[in-house]
Structures are given as C-alpha cells and as structure tokens.
Amino acid sequence: MPTQTAIPCTMMRGGTSRGPYFLASDLPEDRATQERVILAAMGSGNALQINGIGGGSSLTSKVAIVSQSQHPDADVDFLFAQVSVEESIVDTSPSCGNILSGVGPFAIEKGLVPADVEETLVRVRNINTNSFIEAVVKTPNGIVEYDGEASIDGVEGTAAPILLNFLNVAGSKTGQLLPTGNLRDRIDGIEVSCIDAAVPMVLIPASSLGKRGDESKEELDGDTELLRRLEAIRQEASWKMGLGDATGKVIPKLALLSKPRHGGTITSRYFVPHSCHGAHAVTGAICVASSVALPGSITDELVARPEGTKQAIRIEHPSGKIDLALEVNYTTTGPQIQRAGLIRTARKLFQGDLYVSSRIWSYSRSQAS
C-alpha cells in the first residue's frame, strides 16, 4: 500500500503572493481532513515550512481551491485559505485578492472555463466572502498568456495584465460597510475607522501611534510595543465590528495610514495582522481606497479627497504603489462603493503531484472513477 498520497497541484504566483492551486475535486470533501492535508502540504508547524512547499512567510503560505460554480452569476467558485506558518491553523475567514489573480488562468487551463480568442472573462464567486469578481485574462489564440508588459510593485519584471473588477465589496464579512455604525470609533484612546470593504479593517492614523507612516516593514516588525498595541486595538475592534474574538484569526486586518510622499493619494502600512505586509494586499487596498471615498473617516486629515463617481486612487506601500479605480455612488444615505478595479499579474511556476502521508489521507483518483 502506498505510503504517500499524490494530489494534483499547480503552484502559481498571484499578484504579490504565492501558493498552490487545487481543484476542489482533488482534495478531501470533509473540512477536517482537508485542513490536515493542507497543513501537511505547506509544512506548517515550522518557521521555514521545511517539510512542505510553504515559503516560511504569510505571503507564501496561501492556498487556492477552485471548482465549477453552480451559481448563475459565476463560472467558478474560489475558496482561499491562509495557512499559518508555525501553527496548525487554516483560516478561511478572509479572502486574498493577490491569490485571486491566478484563479482565472488556473480555471481556463483546467478546462473549467472555455478560452476566447483574445481575452477571456472569468466570473468568480469568492466563497469566503460570498462576493463576485470579474477577472479578464489575456488568451491570444485561446491560450493563457503569462508574458506581457504590465508591472506591479513588489514583483520584479513584467507580465500579462489581469483585470480584476470587484463587484460587491461593501460588507464582505459583516454585511455592512460601517460595521460599528460609525465613521470613527475611539479604541484604546485613539480614533480609528472600522470599515468592511472587501475585507474588514481597522484603519489607524500612523501619527496616533507615534509613527511617521512610511517606515519599512523591518522597522515596524521590530517594534514589539507597536505590535502589542495594534493587537489590543484589533481585538477590541473585532468585538465592536461583530466579528467576535479575533484570537487565532487574521481578520480584522489593520493599516497605519499617513499622507502620501510620492504623488499618490495616501500611504498605507498594511498588517496581516501580526506583521507588516511587504507590499499591500489587494482586498486591503480596496478597503483603504474606500475609506478615502468616505467623508468623515480618519482619512479626512490625510488626503485630498477625489471627487466624482469615478475615482483613481493610488496607495503608496513599502514596495511602491498600487492603483485602484473606484466607482462610487453618492446617495442621501451615504456613499456606496459600486465597483473596485485594478490590474494584477500572475505566473504559473510548476504543476504536477504534491505528496502527503497516506496516514493523513489515503486516496487515489482511480477510486473515484
């Protein structure tokens, strides 16, 4: 009897993240076994993830699970898993717009969506947040194109652009754009804005915690008192946002915001949540951009607020910038974020079989045929 179970897998870079992409049909159906398989595959429980394919970082310990969708407004379903590096935790409460970047190409190459001649629209339902995203993938001659001239900060070189349009970003987990009912809340003695747009976040003026806001990731990660203070704020905010105890969970996320330095709209240092992101999460960027569009939020003192229903917002982050296009409908009941779009890139790194111990999961594809 084989001592290792082979699982088809495609490793991809999606945006500024990296991880394995699986067809749901190639993984265990029950959640408990699926989590054990994922933890073993990534090598969690070790800082280097030496016994798996994780990269020893939250940005490289992510998983995409994709399947054909039964929803009339979607082609594929996408479940994202943030896998802890050193602990045995698989968190499916958040989403990840960077890993999402690879879902369209993966779905096309796996035959879940037929390719068009020039570019292919892949309608994605994100299971984590029950939200919908349109991914437009370059497919000249019906083949996914990875090479191109688009660049994103945080990734060297260029690649084919993938347009992501997030269609219903407000209330991704809480059902409300402002889950506390307020544009500002006072937590641990400072004013913050708690906003749920693509991901629930606590947005904090960097100066209120004694920071400039343009510090490097290394400088922020080395400030243990700052990290302690941020976690205390996050825990209290989680209860106020209706998310309950945040212990062992990656949401709500946090960001330290400050004025732009290089011609952008705002500067952000995004936390994931216990360390600073080396660049910026896509969903976090949507939430930060949404705060800019909300008069009365803590960004009032930091930005020259764009006007009109279509707003171009540039967020400066540790590796450069990320550009977003928001469509905002200003109504008598307040602003409504209709759509958030941005360009990402992805690259297929390798595909084949990933192996886990048969003691964790004993399965062969021949059993299902």
mmCIF file of C-alpha atoms in Angstrom:
data_model
loop_
_atom_site.group_PDB
_atom_site.id
_atom_site.type_symbol
_atom_site.label_atom_id
_atom_site.label_comp_id
_atom_site.label_asym_id
_atom_site.label_seq_id
_atom_site.Cartn_x
_atom_site.Cartn_y
_atom_site.Cartn_z
ATOM 1 C CA MET A 1 0.000 0.000 0.000
ATOM 2 C CA PRO A 2 1.441 3.429 -0.952
ATOM 3 C CA THR A 3 2.695 5.479 1.974
ATOM 4 C CA GLN A 4 2.229 8.757 0.096
ATOM 5 C CA THR A 5 -0.926 10.195 -1.479
ATOM 6 C CA ALA A 6 -0.421 12.129 -4.728
ATOM 7 C CA ILE A 7 -2.532 15.278 -5.167
ATOM 8 C CA PRO A 8 -2.559 17.260 -8.457
ATOM 9 C CA CYS A 9 -1.381 20.786 -7.792
ATOM 10 C CA THR A 10 -0.359 23.929 -9.681
ATOM 11 C CA MET A 11 1.987 26.353 -7.960
ATOM 12 C CA MET A 12 1.404 29.954 -9.024
ATOM 13 C CA ARG A 13 2.415 33.451 -8.169
ATOM 14 C CA GLY A 14 -0.717 35.513 -7.863
ATOM 15 C CA GLY A 15 -0.044 39.239 -7.526
ATOM 16 C CA THR A 16 2.476 39.650 -4.711
ATOM 17 C CA SER A 17 1.651 36.267 -3.140
ATOM 18 C CA ARG A 18 2.387 32.646 -3.974
ATOM 19 C CA GLY A 19 0.795 29.297 -3.257
ATOM 20 C CA PRO A 20 -0.640 26.030 -4.570
ATOM 21 C CA TYR A 21 -3.886 25.995 -6.559
ATOM 22 C CA PHE A 22 -6.068 22.899 -6.278
ATOM 23 C CA LEU A 23 -9.228 21.651 -7.908
ATOM 24 C CA ALA A 24 -11.714 21.039 -5.094
ATOM 25 C CA SER A 25 -12.356 17.569 -6.538
ATOM 26 C CA ASP A 26 -8.720 16.637 -5.854
ATOM 27 C CA LEU A 27 -8.947 17.378 -2.123
ATOM 28 C CA PRO A 28 -10.856 15.681 0.705
ATOM 29 C CA GLU A 29 -14.511 16.622 0.906
ATOM 30 C CA ASP A 30 -14.719 16.856 4.683
ATOM 31 C CA ARG A 31 -13.268 20.037 6.148
ATOM 32 C CA ALA A 32 -11.232 18.447 8.958
ATOM 33 C CA THR A 33 -9.325 16.105 6.642
ATOM 34 C CA GLN A 34 -8.890 18.863 4.082
ATOM 35 C CA GLU A 35 -7.270 21.093 6.705
ATOM 36 C CA ARG A 36 -4.877 18.329 7.778
ATOM 37 C CA VAL A 37 -3.890 17.760 4.157
ATOM 38 C CA ILE A 38 -3.296 21.484 3.582
ATOM 39 C CA LEU A 39 -1.209 21.850 6.742
ATOM 40 C CA ALA A 40 0.921 18.859 5.733
ATOM 41 C CA ALA A 41 1.279 20.101 2.164
ATOM 42 C CA MET A 42 2.500 23.507 3.326
ATOM 43 C CA GLY A 43 4.755 22.155 6.076
ATOM 44 C CA SER A 44 3.125 24.247 8.794
ATOM 45 C CA GLY A 45 4.451 23.974 12.322
ATOM 46 C CA ASN A 46 7.978 25.003 11.339
ATOM 47 C CA ALA A 47 9.218 28.547 10.733
ATOM 48 C CA LEU A 48 10.780 27.514 7.413
ATOM 49 C CA GLN A 49 7.944 25.118 6.482
ATOM 50 C CA ILE A 50 10.826 22.828 5.644
ATOM 51 C CA ASN A 51 8.639 19.710 5.309
ATOM 52 C CA GLY A 52 6.258 21.272 2.784
ATOM 53 C CA ILE A 53 6.012 23.767 -0.049
ATOM 54 C CA GLY A 54 5.238 26.870 2.017
ATOM 55 C CA GLY A 55 7.821 29.634 1.860
ATOM 56 C CA GLY A 56 8.074 30.484 5.558
ATOM 57 C CA SER A 57 6.091 33.707 5.124
ATOM 58 C CA SER A 58 2.418 34.636 5.322
ATOM 59 C CA LEU A 59 2.693 35.798 1.689
ATOM 60 C CA THR A 60 3.817 32.346 0.522
ATOM 61 C CA SER A 61 1.640 30.225 2.797
ATOM 62 C CA LYS A 62 -1.625 30.599 0.927
ATOM 63 C CA VAL A 63 -3.879 28.131 -0.879
ATOM 64 C CA ALA A 64 -6.496 28.450 -3.637
ATOM 65 C CA ILE A 65 -9.239 25.823 -4.033
ATOM 66 C CA VAL A 66 -11.250 26.153 -7.248
ATOM 67 C CA SER A 67 -14.339 24.383 -8.570
ATOM 68 C CA GLN A 68 -17.087 24.762 -11.149
ATOM 69 C CA SER A 69 -19.772 27.084 -9.769
ATOM 70 C CA GLN A 70 -23.466 26.280 -9.628
ATOM 71 C CA HIS A 71 -24.315 29.955 -9.120
ATOM 72 C CA PRO A 72 -25.917 31.587 -12.191
ATOM 73 C CA ASP A 73 -23.672 34.668 -11.871
ATOM 74 C CA ALA A 74 -20.383 32.792 -11.651
ATOM 75 C CA ASP A 75 -18.266 30.397 -13.682
ATOM 76 C CA VAL A 76 -16.079 29.168 -10.839
ATOM 77 C CA ASP A 77 -16.053 29.140 -7.052
ATOM 78 C CA PHE A 78 -12.859 30.155 -5.267
ATOM 79 C CA LEU A 79 -12.082 29.287 -1.658
ATOM 80 C CA PHE A 80 -8.998 30.955 -0.200
ATOM 81 C CA ALA A 81 -7.075 29.566 2.774
ATOM 82 C CA GLN A 82 -4.494 31.492 4.762
ATOM 83 C CA VAL A 83 -2.263 28.841 6.297
ATOM 84 C CA SER A 84 -0.319 29.641 9.433
ATOM 85 C CA VAL A 85 3.422 29.124 9.110
ATOM 86 C CA GLU A 86 4.239 27.988 12.658
ATOM 87 C CA GLU A 87 0.818 26.941 13.956
ATOM 88 C CA SER A 88 -1.684 24.332 12.784
ATOM 89 C CA ILE A 89 -4.263 26.876 11.639
ATOM 90 C CA VAL A 90 -6.070 27.072 8.301
ATOM 91 C CA ASP A 91 -8.093 30.291 8.186
ATOM 92 C CA THR A 92 -10.780 30.618 5.504
ATOM 93 C CA SER A 93 -12.441 33.690 7.005
ATOM 94 C CA PRO A 94 -10.578 36.244 4.840
ATOM 95 C CA SER A 95 -10.071 36.436 1.101
ATOM 96 C CA CYS A 96 -6.946 37.335 -0.885
ATOM 97 C CA GLY A 97 -7.063 39.458 -3.996
ATOM 98 C CA ASN A 98 -3.490 38.582 -4.916
ATOM 99 C CA ILE A 99 -4.058 34.816 -4.934
ATOM 100 C CA LEU A 100 -7.346 35.574 -6.728
ATOM 101 C CA SER A 101 -5.231 36.892 -9.620
ATOM 102 C CA GLY A 102 -4.254 33.336 -10.544
ATOM 103 C CA VAL A 103 -7.766 31.871 -10.374
ATOM 104 C CA GLY A 104 -8.746 32.951 -13.894
ATOM 105 C CA PRO A 105 -5.694 31.457 -15.634
ATOM 106 C CA PHE A 106 -5.940 28.298 -13.498
ATOM 107 C CA ALA A 107 -9.645 27.852 -14.269
ATOM 108 C CA ILE A 108 -9.052 28.252 -18.007
ATOM 109 C CA GLU A 109 -6.126 25.837 -18.102
ATOM 110 C CA LYS A 110 -8.073 23.250 -16.090
ATOM 111 C CA GLY A 111 -10.992 23.418 -18.543
ATOM 112 C CA LEU A 112 -13.474 24.980 -16.130
ATOM 113 C CA VAL A 113 -13.921 27.997 -18.422
ATOM 114 C CA PRO A 114 -13.535 27.877 -22.227
ATOM 115 C CA ALA A 115 -10.959 30.314 -23.585
ATOM 116 C CA ASP A 116 -11.948 33.023 -26.045
ATOM 117 C CA VAL A 117 -9.727 34.115 -28.908
ATOM 118 C CA GLU A 118 -8.217 37.333 -27.490
ATOM 119 C CA GLU A 119 -9.227 37.608 -23.836
ATOM 120 C CA THR A 120 -11.463 35.588 -21.558
ATOM 121 C CA LEU A 121 -13.862 36.775 -18.880
ATOM 122 C CA VAL A 122 -13.896 34.509 -15.830
ATOM 123 C CA ARG A 123 -16.712 35.213 -13.370
ATOM 124 C CA VAL A 124 -15.511 34.243 -9.927
ATOM 125 C CA ARG A 125 -17.553 33.726 -6.786
ATOM 126 C CA ASN A 126 -15.403 34.080 -3.697
ATOM 127 C CA ILE A 127 -16.770 31.566 -1.203
ATOM 128 C CA ASN A 128 -15.005 33.222 1.741
ATOM 129 C CA THR A 129 -16.992 36.449 1.407
ATOM 130 C CA ASN A 130 -19.802 35.394 -0.969
ATOM 131 C CA SER A 131 -18.678 38.160 -3.317
ATOM 132 C CA PHE A 132 -18.271 38.280 -7.077
ATOM 133 C CA ILE A 133 -15.275 39.312 -9.149
ATOM 134 C CA GLU A 134 -14.758 39.597 -12.884
ATOM 135 C CA ALA A 135 -11.290 38.508 -13.998
ATOM 136 C CA VAL A 136 -10.268 39.384 -17.551
ATOM 137 C CA VAL A 137 -7.396 37.144 -18.715
ATOM 138 C CA LYS A 138 -5.337 37.534 -21.902
ATOM 139 C CA THR A 139 -5.852 34.421 -24.078
ATOM 140 C CA PRO A 140 -4.470 35.037 -27.583
ATOM 141 C CA ASN A 141 -5.410 32.132 -29.859
ATOM 142 C CA GLY A 142 -7.269 30.583 -26.940
ATOM 143 C CA ILE A 143 -4.139 30.074 -24.804
ATOM 144 C CA VAL A 144 -3.460 31.769 -21.464
ATOM 145 C CA GLU A 145 -0.777 34.420 -21.922
ATOM 146 C CA TYR A 146 1.557 34.966 -18.961
ATOM 147 C CA ASP A 147 4.169 37.199 -20.648
ATOM 148 C CA GLY A 148 3.398 40.878 -21.104
ATOM 149 C CA GLU A 149 4.304 44.443 -20.260
ATOM 150 C CA ALA A 150 2.288 45.008 -17.073
ATOM 151 C CA SER A 151 4.245 45.555 -13.865
ATOM 152 C CA ILE A 152 3.139 45.592 -10.238
ATOM 153 C CA ASP A 153 5.259 46.862 -7.393
ATOM 154 C CA GLY A 154 6.547 44.078 -5.194
ATOM 155 C CA VAL A 155 7.185 41.731 -8.163
ATOM 156 C CA GLU A 156 10.231 42.004 -10.411
ATOM 157 C CA GLY A 157 9.798 42.098 -14.175
ATOM 158 C CA THR A 158 6.618 42.335 -16.222
ATOM 159 C CA ALA A 159 3.773 40.020 -17.166
ATOM 160 C CA ALA A 160 0.405 39.947 -18.917
ATOM 161 C CA PRO A 161 -2.173 42.159 -17.200
ATOM 162 C CA ILE A 162 -5.148 40.577 -15.444
ATOM 163 C CA LEU A 163 -8.010 42.989 -14.812
ATOM 164 C CA LEU A 164 -9.934 42.325 -11.609
ATOM 165 C CA ASN A 165 -13.287 44.032 -11.076
ATOM 166 C CA PHE A 166 -14.686 43.534 -7.562
ATOM 167 C CA LEU A 167 -18.453 43.963 -7.856
ATOM 168 C CA ASN A 168 -19.922 43.983 -4.353
ATOM 169 C CA VAL A 169 -17.249 44.955 -1.893
ATOM 170 C CA ALA A 170 -19.274 46.521 0.932
ATOM 171 C CA GLY A 171 -19.912 44.325 3.954
ATOM 172 C CA SER A 172 -17.766 41.383 2.847
ATOM 173 C CA LYS A 173 -17.945 39.640 6.245
ATOM 174 C CA THR A 174 -20.166 41.805 8.425
ATOM 175 C CA GLY A 175 -22.847 42.762 5.902
ATOM 176 C CA GLN A 176 -22.185 46.466 6.451
ATOM 177 C CA LEU A 177 -19.715 48.989 5.070
ATOM 178 C CA LEU A 178 -19.528 50.522 8.561
ATOM 179 C CA PRO A 179 -19.969 47.533 10.880
ATOM 180 C CA THR A 180 -19.876 49.617 14.077
ATOM 181 C CA GLY A 181 -22.371 52.083 12.624
ATOM 182 C CA ASN A 182 -19.814 54.882 12.907
ATOM 183 C CA LEU A 183 -17.320 56.535 10.602
ATOM 184 C CA ARG A 184 -14.984 56.842 13.579
ATOM 185 C CA ASP A 185 -14.614 54.959 16.847
ATOM 186 C CA ARG A 186 -12.360 55.606 19.819
ATOM 187 C CA ILE A 187 -10.441 52.471 20.745
ATOM 188 C CA ASP A 188 -7.619 52.334 23.272
ATOM 189 C CA GLY A 189 -7.596 56.121 23.381
ATOM 190 C CA ILE A 190 -7.245 56.797 19.635
ATOM 191 C CA GLU A 191 -9.659 57.477 16.792
ATOM 192 C CA VAL A 192 -9.941 54.728 14.183
ATOM 193 C CA SER A 193 -12.260 53.902 11.302
ATOM 194 C CA CYS A 194 -13.672 50.363 11.162
ATOM 195 C CA ILE A 195 -14.614 49.613 7.551
ATOM 196 C CA ASP A 196 -15.647 46.411 5.794
ATOM 197 C CA ALA A 197 -14.987 46.759 2.069
ATOM 198 C CA ALA A 198 -13.576 43.558 0.512
ATOM 199 C CA VAL A 199 -12.108 42.789 3.962
ATOM 200 C CA PRO A 200 -12.920 44.078 7.474
ATOM 201 C CA MET A 201 -10.224 46.506 8.588
ATOM 202 C CA VAL A 202 -9.255 48.842 11.385
ATOM 203 C CA LEU A 203 -7.719 51.976 9.869
ATOM 204 C CA ILE A 204 -5.435 53.953 12.162
ATOM 205 C CA PRO A 205 -3.642 57.293 11.692
ATOM 206 C CA ALA A 206 0.040 56.376 11.964
ATOM 207 C CA SER A 207 0.796 59.537 13.935
ATOM 208 C CA SER A 208 -1.620 58.495 16.689
ATOM 209 C CA LEU A 209 0.757 55.618 17.491
ATOM 210 C CA GLY A 210 3.883 57.734 17.183
ATOM 211 C CA LYS A 211 4.786 56.617 13.676
ATOM 212 C CA ARG A 212 5.536 58.570 10.508
ATOM 213 C CA GLY A 213 3.678 56.023 8.389
ATOM 214 C CA ASP A 214 6.411 55.492 5.801
ATOM 215 C CA GLU A 215 8.584 53.152 7.881
ATOM 216 C CA SER A 216 9.959 49.968 6.334
ATOM 217 C CA LYS A 217 8.440 46.568 7.024
ATOM 218 C CA GLU A 218 11.537 45.598 9.023
ATOM 219 C CA GLU A 219 11.333 48.680 11.216
ATOM 220 C CA LEU A 220 7.657 48.122 12.007
ATOM 221 C CA ASP A 221 8.036 44.383 12.560
ATOM 222 C CA GLY A 222 10.840 45.062 15.024
ATOM 223 C CA ASP A 223 8.717 47.374 17.178
ATOM 224 C CA THR A 224 7.276 44.921 19.706
ATOM 225 C CA GLU A 225 5.419 47.628 21.630
ATOM 226 C CA LEU A 226 3.698 48.780 18.422
ATOM 227 C CA LEU A 227 2.674 45.216 17.566
ATOM 228 C CA ARG A 228 1.313 44.718 21.084
ATOM 229 C CA ARG A 229 -0.700 47.936 20.834
ATOM 230 C CA LEU A 230 -2.031 47.036 17.397
ATOM 231 C CA GLU A 231 -3.209 43.640 18.573
ATOM 232 C CA ALA A 232 -5.015 45.198 21.549
ATOM 233 C CA ILE A 233 -6.784 47.603 19.195
ATOM 234 C CA ARG A 234 -7.626 44.791 16.768
ATOM 235 C CA GLN A 235 -9.118 42.625 19.499
ATOM 236 C CA GLU A 236 -11.399 45.370 20.795
ATOM 237 C CA ALA A 237 -12.370 46.455 17.286
ATOM 238 C CA SER A 238 -13.282 42.890 16.358
ATOM 239 C CA TRP A 239 -15.947 42.795 19.061
ATOM 240 C CA LYS A 240 -17.265 46.225 18.053
ATOM 241 C CA MET A 241 -17.488 45.059 14.414
ATOM 242 C CA GLY A 242 -19.493 41.973 15.342
ATOM 243 C CA LEU A 243 -16.665 39.590 14.455
ATOM 244 C CA GLY A 244 -16.225 38.234 17.974
ATOM 245 C CA ASP A 245 -12.921 37.059 19.433
ATOM 246 C CA ALA A 246 -10.108 37.676 16.931
ATOM 247 C CA THR A 247 -7.673 35.308 18.631
ATOM 248 C CA GLY A 248 -6.221 32.894 16.090
ATOM 249 C CA LYS A 249 -7.938 34.718 13.213
ATOM 250 C CA VAL A 250 -6.476 37.024 10.585
ATOM 251 C CA ILE A 251 -9.452 39.383 10.414
ATOM 252 C CA PRO A 252 -9.978 42.158 11.042
ATOM 253 C CA LYS A 253 -6.804 43.393 9.369
ATOM 254 C CA LEU A 254 -5.133 46.693 10.229
ATOM 255 C CA ALA A 255 -3.449 49.565 8.417
ATOM 256 C CA LEU A 256 -1.440 52.558 9.557
ATOM 257 C CA LEU A 257 -2.323 55.457 7.258
ATOM 258 C CA SER A 258 -0.495 58.707 6.588
ATOM 259 C CA LYS A 259 -0.108 61.422 3.966
ATOM 260 C CA PRO A 260 1.415 60.460 0.592
ATOM 261 C CA ARG A 261 5.107 61.158 -0.091
ATOM 262 C CA HIS A 262 5.463 60.347 -3.781
ATOM 263 C CA GLY A 263 2.464 61.846 -5.536
ATOM 264 C CA GLY A 264 -0.043 59.186 -4.516
ATOM 265 C CA THR A 265 -3.345 59.566 -2.710
ATOM 266 C CA ILE A 266 -2.425 58.032 0.647
ATOM 267 C CA THR A 267 0.331 55.987 2.315
ATOM 268 C CA SER A 268 -0.538 52.653 3.914
ATOM 269 C CA ARG A 269 1.290 50.119 6.029
ATOM 270 C CA TYR A 270 -0.917 47.011 5.976
ATOM 271 C CA PHE A 271 -0.691 44.369 8.728
ATOM 272 C CA VAL A 272 -1.552 40.708 8.107
ATOM 273 C CA PRO A 273 -2.290 41.100 11.050
ATOM 274 C CA HIS A 274 0.786 40.474 13.237
ATOM 275 C CA SER A 275 3.430 41.711 10.826
ATOM 276 C CA CYS A 276 3.613 44.364 8.130
ATOM 277 C CA HIS A 277 2.927 43.280 4.557
ATOM 278 C CA GLY A 278 5.949 43.655 2.281
ATOM 279 C CA ALA A 279 3.725 45.342 -0.300
ATOM 280 C CA HIS A 280 -0.083 45.532 0.057
ATOM 281 C CA ALA A 281 -2.987 43.115 -0.095
ATOM 282 C CA VAL A 282 -5.489 43.751 -2.884
ATOM 283 C CA THR A 283 -8.536 43.430 -0.633
ATOM 284 C CA GLY A 284 -6.841 45.668 1.921
ATOM 285 C CA ALA A 285 -6.134 48.220 -0.801
ATOM 286 C CA ILE A 286 -9.820 48.247 -1.733
ATOM 287 C CA CYS A 287 -10.750 48.889 1.892
ATOM 288 C CA VAL A 288 -8.184 51.676 2.267
ATOM 289 C CA ALA A 289 -9.374 53.250 -1.000
ATOM 290 C CA SER A 290 -12.971 53.013 0.178
ATOM 291 C CA SER A 291 -12.067 54.906 3.327
ATOM 292 C CA VAL A 292 -10.721 57.697 1.132
ATOM 293 C CA ALA A 293 -14.134 57.884 -0.555
ATOM 294 C CA LEU A 294 -15.942 58.177 2.800
ATOM 295 C CA PRO A 295 -16.139 61.769 4.076
ATOM 296 C CA GLY A 296 -15.796 61.744 7.833
ATOM 297 C CA SER A 297 -13.393 58.797 8.095
ATOM 298 C CA ILE A 298 -9.945 59.138 9.628
ATOM 299 C CA THR A 299 -8.548 59.808 6.154
ATOM 300 C CA ASP A 300 -10.092 63.312 6.187
ATOM 301 C CA GLU A 301 -6.932 64.737 7.736
ATOM 302 C CA LEU A 302 -4.611 62.798 5.420
ATOM 303 C CA VAL A 303 -5.826 63.103 1.825
ATOM 304 C CA ALA A 304 -7.139 65.479 -0.777
ATOM 305 C CA ARG A 305 -10.365 63.580 -1.343
ATOM 306 C CA PRO A 306 -11.107 62.761 -5.014
ATOM 307 C CA GLU A 307 -14.399 63.959 -6.428
ATOM 308 C CA GLY A 308 -16.931 62.416 -8.774
ATOM 309 C CA THR A 309 -18.350 58.931 -9.195
ATOM 310 C CA LYS A 310 -15.179 57.520 -10.772
ATOM 311 C CA GLN A 311 -12.112 57.910 -8.620
ATOM 312 C CA ALA A 312 -8.487 56.963 -9.308
ATOM 313 C CA ILE A 313 -6.712 56.212 -6.030
ATOM 314 C CA ARG A 314 -3.020 55.428 -5.644
ATOM 315 C CA ILE A 315 -1.864 53.802 -2.404
ATOM 316 C CA GLU A 316 1.825 54.049 -1.528
ATOM 317 C CA HIS A 317 3.185 50.955 0.276
ATOM 318 C CA PRO A 318 6.614 49.560 1.291
ATOM 319 C CA SER A 319 7.390 48.211 -2.193
ATOM 320 C CA GLY A 320 5.933 51.037 -4.257
ATOM 321 C CA LYS A 321 2.321 51.694 -5.136
ATOM 322 C CA ILE A 322 -0.974 50.072 -6.059
ATOM 323 C CA ASP A 323 -3.537 51.825 -8.272
ATOM 324 C CA LEU A 324 -7.290 51.349 -7.968
ATOM 325 C CA ALA A 325 -10.329 52.632 -9.838
ATOM 326 C CA LEU A 326 -13.407 53.083 -7.663
ATOM 327 C CA GLU A 327 -16.963 53.671 -8.826
ATOM 328 C CA VAL A 328 -18.794 55.474 -6.045
ATOM 329 C CA ASN A 329 -22.476 56.346 -5.926
ATOM 330 C CA TYR A 330 -23.147 59.218 -3.517
ATOM 331 C CA THR A 331 -26.687 58.926 -2.181
ATOM 332 C CA THR A 332 -28.714 60.617 0.538
ATOM 333 C CA THR A 333 -27.920 57.670 2.821
ATOM 334 C CA GLY A 334 -24.170 57.920 2.161
ATOM 335 C CA PRO A 335 -21.571 56.751 -0.384
ATOM 336 C CA GLN A 336 -21.991 53.308 -1.965
ATOM 337 C CA ILE A 337 -18.937 51.556 -3.422
ATOM 338 C CA GLN A 338 -20.282 50.056 -6.650
ATOM 339 C CA ARG A 339 -17.108 48.591 -8.127
ATOM 340 C CA ALA A 340 -13.381 48.455 -7.467
ATOM 341 C CA GLY A 341 -10.986 47.579 -10.264
ATOM 342 C CA LEU A 342 -7.245 47.061 -10.510
ATOM 343 C CA ILE A 343 -4.580 45.358 -12.577
ATOM 344 C CA ARG A 344 -2.665 42.346 -11.230
ATOM 345 C CA THR A 345 -0.428 39.747 -12.839
ATOM 346 C CA ALA A 346 0.145 36.034 -12.268
ATOM 347 C CA ARG A 347 2.623 33.358 -13.344
ATOM 348 C CA LYS A 348 2.396 29.589 -13.409
ATOM 349 C CA LEU A 349 5.518 28.239 -11.699
ATOM 350 C CA PHE A 350 5.033 24.469 -11.940
ATOM 351 C CA GLN A 351 2.376 21.796 -11.898
ATOM 352 C CA GLY A 352 2.375 18.128 -11.013
ATOM 353 C CA ASP A 353 1.655 15.974 -7.972
ATOM 354 C CA LEU A 354 2.103 17.111 -4.409
ATOM 355 C CA TYR A 355 2.531 14.340 -1.828
ATOM 356 C CA VAL A 356 1.212 13.956 1.717
ATOM 357 C CA SER A 357 1.444 10.979 4.015
ATOM 358 C CA SER A 358 -1.253 8.371 3.445
ATOM 359 C CA ARG A 359 -1.721 8.361 7.207
ATOM 360 C CA ILE A 360 -3.244 11.826 6.773
ATOM 361 C CA TRP A 361 -5.306 10.985 3.682
ATOM 362 C CA SER A 362 -5.308 7.795 1.671
ATOM 363 C CA TYR A 363 -6.917 8.380 -1.706
ATOM 364 C CA SER A 364 -6.299 7.669 -5.369
ATOM 365 C CA ARG A 365 -8.054 9.088 -8.397
ATOM 366 C CA SER A 366 -8.844 5.570 -9.541
ATOM 367 C CA GLN A 367 -11.152 5.239 -6.520
ATOM 368 C CA ALA A 368 -13.344 8.000 -7.899
ATOM 369 C CA SER A 369 -13.533 6.663 -11.471
#
